[in-house]
PDB file of C-alpha atoms in Angstrom:
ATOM      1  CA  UNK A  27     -19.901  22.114  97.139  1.00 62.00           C
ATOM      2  CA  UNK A  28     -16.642  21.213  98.935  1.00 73.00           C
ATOM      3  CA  UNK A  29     -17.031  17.792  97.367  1.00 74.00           C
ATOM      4  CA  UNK A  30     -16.152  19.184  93.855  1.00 77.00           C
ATOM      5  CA  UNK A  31     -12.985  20.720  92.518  1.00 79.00           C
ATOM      6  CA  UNK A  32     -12.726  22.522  88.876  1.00 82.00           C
ATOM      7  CA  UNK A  33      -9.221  21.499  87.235  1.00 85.00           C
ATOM      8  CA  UNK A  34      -8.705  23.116  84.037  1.00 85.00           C
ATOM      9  CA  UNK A  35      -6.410  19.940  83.159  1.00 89.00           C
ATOM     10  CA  UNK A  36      -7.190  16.853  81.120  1.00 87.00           C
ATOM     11  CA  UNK A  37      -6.752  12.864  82.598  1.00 91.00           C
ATOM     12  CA  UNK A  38      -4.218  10.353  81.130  1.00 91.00           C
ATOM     13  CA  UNK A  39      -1.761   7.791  82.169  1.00 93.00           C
ATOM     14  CA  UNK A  40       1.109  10.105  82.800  1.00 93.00           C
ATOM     15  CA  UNK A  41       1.208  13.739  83.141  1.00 93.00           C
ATOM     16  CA  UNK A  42       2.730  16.217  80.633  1.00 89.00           C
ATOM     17  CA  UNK A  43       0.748  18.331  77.677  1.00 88.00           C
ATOM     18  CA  UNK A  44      -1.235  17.236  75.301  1.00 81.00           C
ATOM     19  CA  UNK A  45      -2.393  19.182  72.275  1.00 77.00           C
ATOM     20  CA  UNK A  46      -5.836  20.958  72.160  1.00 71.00           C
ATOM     21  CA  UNK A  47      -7.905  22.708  68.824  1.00 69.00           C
ATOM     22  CA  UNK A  48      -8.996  25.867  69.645  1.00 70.00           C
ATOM     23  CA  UNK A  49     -12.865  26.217  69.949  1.00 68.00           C
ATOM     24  CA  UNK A  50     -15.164  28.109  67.610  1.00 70.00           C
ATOM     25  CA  UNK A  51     -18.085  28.847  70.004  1.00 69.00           C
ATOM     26  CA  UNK A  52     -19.960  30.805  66.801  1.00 74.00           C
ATOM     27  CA  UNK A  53     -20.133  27.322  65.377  1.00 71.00           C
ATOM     28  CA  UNK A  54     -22.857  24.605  65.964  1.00 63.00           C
ATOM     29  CA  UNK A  55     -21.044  21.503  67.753  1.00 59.00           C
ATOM     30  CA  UNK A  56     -20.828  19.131  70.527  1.00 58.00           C
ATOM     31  CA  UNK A  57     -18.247  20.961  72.123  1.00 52.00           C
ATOM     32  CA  UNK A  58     -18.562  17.994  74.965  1.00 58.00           C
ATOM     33  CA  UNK A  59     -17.431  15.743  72.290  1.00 56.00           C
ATOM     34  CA  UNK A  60     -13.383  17.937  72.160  1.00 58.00           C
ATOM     35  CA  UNK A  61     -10.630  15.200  71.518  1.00 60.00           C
ATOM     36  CA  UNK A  62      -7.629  15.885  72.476  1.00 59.00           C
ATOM     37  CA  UNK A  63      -4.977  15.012  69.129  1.00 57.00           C
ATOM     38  CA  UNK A  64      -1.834  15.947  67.261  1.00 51.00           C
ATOM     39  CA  UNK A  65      -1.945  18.382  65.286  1.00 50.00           C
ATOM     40  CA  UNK A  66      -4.218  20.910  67.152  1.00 54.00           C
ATOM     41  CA  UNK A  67      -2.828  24.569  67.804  1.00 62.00           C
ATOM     42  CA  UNK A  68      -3.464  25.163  71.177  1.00 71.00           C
ATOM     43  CA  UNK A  69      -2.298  22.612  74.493  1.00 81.00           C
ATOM     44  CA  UNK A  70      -3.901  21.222  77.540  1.00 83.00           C
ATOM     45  CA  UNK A  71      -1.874  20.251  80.564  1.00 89.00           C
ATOM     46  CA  UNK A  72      -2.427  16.691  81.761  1.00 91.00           C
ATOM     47  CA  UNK A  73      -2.914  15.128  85.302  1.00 94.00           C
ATOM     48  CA  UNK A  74      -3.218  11.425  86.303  1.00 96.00           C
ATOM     49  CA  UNK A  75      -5.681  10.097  89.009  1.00 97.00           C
ATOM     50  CA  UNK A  76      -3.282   8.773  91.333  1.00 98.00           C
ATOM     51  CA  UNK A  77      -1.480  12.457  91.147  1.00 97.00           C
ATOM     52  CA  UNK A  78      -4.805  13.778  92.930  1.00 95.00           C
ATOM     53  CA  UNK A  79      -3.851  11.749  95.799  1.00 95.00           C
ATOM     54  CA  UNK A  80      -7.555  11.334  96.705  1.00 94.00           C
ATOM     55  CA  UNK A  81      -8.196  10.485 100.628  1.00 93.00           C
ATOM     56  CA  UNK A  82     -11.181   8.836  99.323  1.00 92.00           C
ATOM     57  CA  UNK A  83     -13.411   7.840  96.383  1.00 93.00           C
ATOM     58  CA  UNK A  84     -16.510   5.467  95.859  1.00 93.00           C
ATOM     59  CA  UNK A  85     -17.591   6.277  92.191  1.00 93.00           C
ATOM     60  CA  UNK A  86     -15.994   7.515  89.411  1.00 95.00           C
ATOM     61  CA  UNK A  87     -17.382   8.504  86.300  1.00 94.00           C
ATOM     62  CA  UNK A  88     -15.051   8.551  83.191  1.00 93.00           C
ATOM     63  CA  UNK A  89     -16.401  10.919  79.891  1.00 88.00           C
ATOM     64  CA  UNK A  90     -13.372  12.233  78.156  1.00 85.00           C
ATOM     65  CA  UNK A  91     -13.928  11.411  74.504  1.00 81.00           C
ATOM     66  CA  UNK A  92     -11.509   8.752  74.196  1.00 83.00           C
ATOM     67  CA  UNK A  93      -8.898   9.477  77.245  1.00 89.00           C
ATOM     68  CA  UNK A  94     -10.703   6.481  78.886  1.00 93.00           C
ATOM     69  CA  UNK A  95      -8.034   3.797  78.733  1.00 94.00           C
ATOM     70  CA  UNK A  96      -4.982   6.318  79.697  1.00 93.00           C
ATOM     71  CA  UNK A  97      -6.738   7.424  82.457  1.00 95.00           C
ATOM     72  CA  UNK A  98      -7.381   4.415  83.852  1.00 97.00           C
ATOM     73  CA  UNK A  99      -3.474   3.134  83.221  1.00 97.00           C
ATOM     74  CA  UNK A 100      -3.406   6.810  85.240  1.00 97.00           C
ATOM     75  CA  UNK A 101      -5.490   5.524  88.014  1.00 98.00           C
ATOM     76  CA  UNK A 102      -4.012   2.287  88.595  1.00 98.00           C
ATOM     77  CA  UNK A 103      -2.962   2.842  92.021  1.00 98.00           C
ATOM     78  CA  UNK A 104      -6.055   4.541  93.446  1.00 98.00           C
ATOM     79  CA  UNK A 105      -8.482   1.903  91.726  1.00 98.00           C
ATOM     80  CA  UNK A 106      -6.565  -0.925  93.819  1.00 97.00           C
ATOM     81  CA  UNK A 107      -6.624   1.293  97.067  1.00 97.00           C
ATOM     82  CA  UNK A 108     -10.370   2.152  96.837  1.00 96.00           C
ATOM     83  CA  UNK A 109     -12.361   0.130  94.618  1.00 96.00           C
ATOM     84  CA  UNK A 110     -14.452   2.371  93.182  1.00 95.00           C
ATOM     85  CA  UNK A 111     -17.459   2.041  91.250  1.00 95.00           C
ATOM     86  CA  UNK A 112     -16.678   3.253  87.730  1.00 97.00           C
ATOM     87  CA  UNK A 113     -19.495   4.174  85.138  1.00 96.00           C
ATOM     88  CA  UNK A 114     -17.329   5.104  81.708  1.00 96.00           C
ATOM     89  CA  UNK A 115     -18.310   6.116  78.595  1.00 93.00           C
ATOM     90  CA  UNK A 116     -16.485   3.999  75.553  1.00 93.00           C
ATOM     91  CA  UNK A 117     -18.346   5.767  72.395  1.00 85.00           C
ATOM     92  CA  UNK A 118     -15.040   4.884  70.407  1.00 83.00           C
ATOM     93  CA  UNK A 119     -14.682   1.144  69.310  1.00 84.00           C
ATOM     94  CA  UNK A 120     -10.904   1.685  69.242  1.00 83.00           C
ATOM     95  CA  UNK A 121     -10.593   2.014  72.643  1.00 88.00           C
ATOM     96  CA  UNK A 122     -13.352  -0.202  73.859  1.00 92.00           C
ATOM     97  CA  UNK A 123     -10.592  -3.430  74.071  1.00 93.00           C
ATOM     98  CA  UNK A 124      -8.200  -1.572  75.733  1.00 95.00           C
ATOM     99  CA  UNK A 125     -10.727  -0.216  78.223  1.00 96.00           C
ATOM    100  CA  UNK A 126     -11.944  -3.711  79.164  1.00 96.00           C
ATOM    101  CA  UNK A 127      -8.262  -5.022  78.844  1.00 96.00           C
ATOM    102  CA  UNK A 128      -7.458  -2.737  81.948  1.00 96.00           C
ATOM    103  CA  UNK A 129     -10.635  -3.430  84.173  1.00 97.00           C
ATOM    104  CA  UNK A 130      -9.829  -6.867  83.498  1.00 97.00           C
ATOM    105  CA  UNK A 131      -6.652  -6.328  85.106  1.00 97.00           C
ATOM    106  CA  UNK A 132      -7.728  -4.147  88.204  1.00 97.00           C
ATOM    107  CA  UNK A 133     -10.115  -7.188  88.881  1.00 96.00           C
ATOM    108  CA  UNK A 134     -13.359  -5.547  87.620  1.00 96.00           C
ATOM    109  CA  UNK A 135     -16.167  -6.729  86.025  1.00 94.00           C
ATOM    110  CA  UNK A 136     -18.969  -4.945  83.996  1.00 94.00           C
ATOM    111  CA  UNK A 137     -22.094  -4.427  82.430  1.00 93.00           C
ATOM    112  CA  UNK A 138     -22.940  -2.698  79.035  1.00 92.00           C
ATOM    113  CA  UNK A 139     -25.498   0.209  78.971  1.00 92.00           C
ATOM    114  CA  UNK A 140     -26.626   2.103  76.280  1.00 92.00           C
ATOM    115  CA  UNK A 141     -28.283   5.690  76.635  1.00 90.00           C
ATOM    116  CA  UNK A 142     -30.318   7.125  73.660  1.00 91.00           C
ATOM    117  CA  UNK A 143     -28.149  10.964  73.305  1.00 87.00           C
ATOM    118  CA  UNK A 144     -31.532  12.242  73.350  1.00 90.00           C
ATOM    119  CA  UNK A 145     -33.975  12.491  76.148  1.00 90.00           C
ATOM    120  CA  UNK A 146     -37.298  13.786  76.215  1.00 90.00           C
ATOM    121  CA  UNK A 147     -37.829  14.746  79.419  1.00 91.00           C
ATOM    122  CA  UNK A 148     -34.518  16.991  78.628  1.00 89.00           C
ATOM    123  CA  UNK A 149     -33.767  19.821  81.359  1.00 90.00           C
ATOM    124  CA  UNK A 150     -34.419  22.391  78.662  1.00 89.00           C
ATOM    125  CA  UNK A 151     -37.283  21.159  77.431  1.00 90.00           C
ATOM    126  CA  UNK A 152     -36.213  21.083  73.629  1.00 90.00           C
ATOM    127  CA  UNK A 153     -38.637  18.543  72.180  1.00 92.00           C
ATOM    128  CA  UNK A 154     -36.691  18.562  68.730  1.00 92.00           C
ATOM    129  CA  UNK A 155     -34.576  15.299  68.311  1.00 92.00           C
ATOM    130  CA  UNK A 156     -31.349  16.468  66.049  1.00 87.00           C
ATOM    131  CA  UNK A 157     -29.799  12.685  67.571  1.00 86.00           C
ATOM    132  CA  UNK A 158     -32.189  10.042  65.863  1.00 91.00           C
ATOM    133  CA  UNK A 159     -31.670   7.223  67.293  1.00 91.00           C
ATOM    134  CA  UNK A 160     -27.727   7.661  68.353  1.00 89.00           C
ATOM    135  CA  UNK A 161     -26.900   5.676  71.322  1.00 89.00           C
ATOM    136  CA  UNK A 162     -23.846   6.219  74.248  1.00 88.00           C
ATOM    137  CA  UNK A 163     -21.975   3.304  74.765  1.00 93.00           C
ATOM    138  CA  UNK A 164     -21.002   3.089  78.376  1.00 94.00           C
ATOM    139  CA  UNK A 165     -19.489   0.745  80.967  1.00 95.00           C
ATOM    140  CA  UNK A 166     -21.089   0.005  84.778  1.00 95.00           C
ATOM    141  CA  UNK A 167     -17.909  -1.806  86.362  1.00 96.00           C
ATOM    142  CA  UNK A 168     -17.182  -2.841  89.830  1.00 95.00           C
ATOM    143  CA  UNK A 169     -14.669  -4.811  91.693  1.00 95.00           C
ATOM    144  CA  UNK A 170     -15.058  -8.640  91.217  1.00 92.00           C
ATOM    145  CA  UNK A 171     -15.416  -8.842  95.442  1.00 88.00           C
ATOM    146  CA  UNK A 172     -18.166  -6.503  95.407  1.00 81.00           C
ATOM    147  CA  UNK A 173     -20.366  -9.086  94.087  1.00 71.00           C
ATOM    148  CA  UNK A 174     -23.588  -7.437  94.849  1.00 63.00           C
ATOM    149  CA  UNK A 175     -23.748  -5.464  91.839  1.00 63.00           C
ATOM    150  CA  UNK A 176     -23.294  -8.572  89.597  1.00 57.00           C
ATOM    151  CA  UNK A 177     -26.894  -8.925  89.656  1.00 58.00           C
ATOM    152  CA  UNK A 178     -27.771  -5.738  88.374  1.00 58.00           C
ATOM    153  CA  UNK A 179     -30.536  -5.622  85.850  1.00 57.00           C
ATOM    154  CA  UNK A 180     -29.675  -2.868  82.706  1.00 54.00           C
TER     155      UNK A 180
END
């Protein structure tokens, strides 16, 4: 798909290095759930948004296990220039303010939506549930001038 690029680089607000663990892929885990933190042995580089310099974009989905508000501060310019739709994940209540703090700014406004981690109707067909009843936190925003989407049932 010529719509879809593979960067082997994580998002933030400015771009430099940022440290990354080392996986163990013999190991059960949510290896979707990697953080990116001091004190890890191995690095990542890091890219900003607005470095892509993007001729165009209509939704962007944010999922990077507490990146979320840096990579927003990252996107300021291309968020003003093309007034995306944004659907972001914000599983960590530490960053949750700071997340709203910067749509606030860019002029957004949102709705909540929670996701059960586990779905039935799962493409592999695993019926076990190992998630309970866990629940994603996530974020529908939109610019404020878009008010179409303000009436959006969740």
């Amino acid at each position: 798909c010529h719509w879809v690029h593979v960067r082997e680089e994580g998002l933030s607000e400015t771009p430099g290095r940022c440290p990354l663990r080392p996986l163990d892929y013999a190991r059960i885990g949510n290896f979707g759930g990697l953080e990116l933190k001091a004190g890890s042995e191995g690095s990542v580089r890091l890219t900003t948004i607005d470095e892509l310099l993007l001729e165009r974009l209509d939704f962007l989905k944010l999922d990077i296990e507490g990146m979320e508000p840096q990579a927003l501060r990252g996107a300021r310019t291309t968020l003003r220039k093309f007034k995306p739709i944004l659907y972001i994940e914000v599983d960590r209540p530490a960053q949750k303010a700071q997340v709203l703090e910067e749509l606030a700014a860019l002029g957004y406004r949102w709705r909540e939506h929670f996701t059960f981690l586990f779905n039935a109707e799962n493409t592999n067909r695993v019926a076990h549930n190992i998630y309970a009843d866990a629940m994603s936190f996530n974020l529908l925003a939109w610019p404020a001038e878009r008010e179409a989407l303000s009436d959006l049932s969740m």
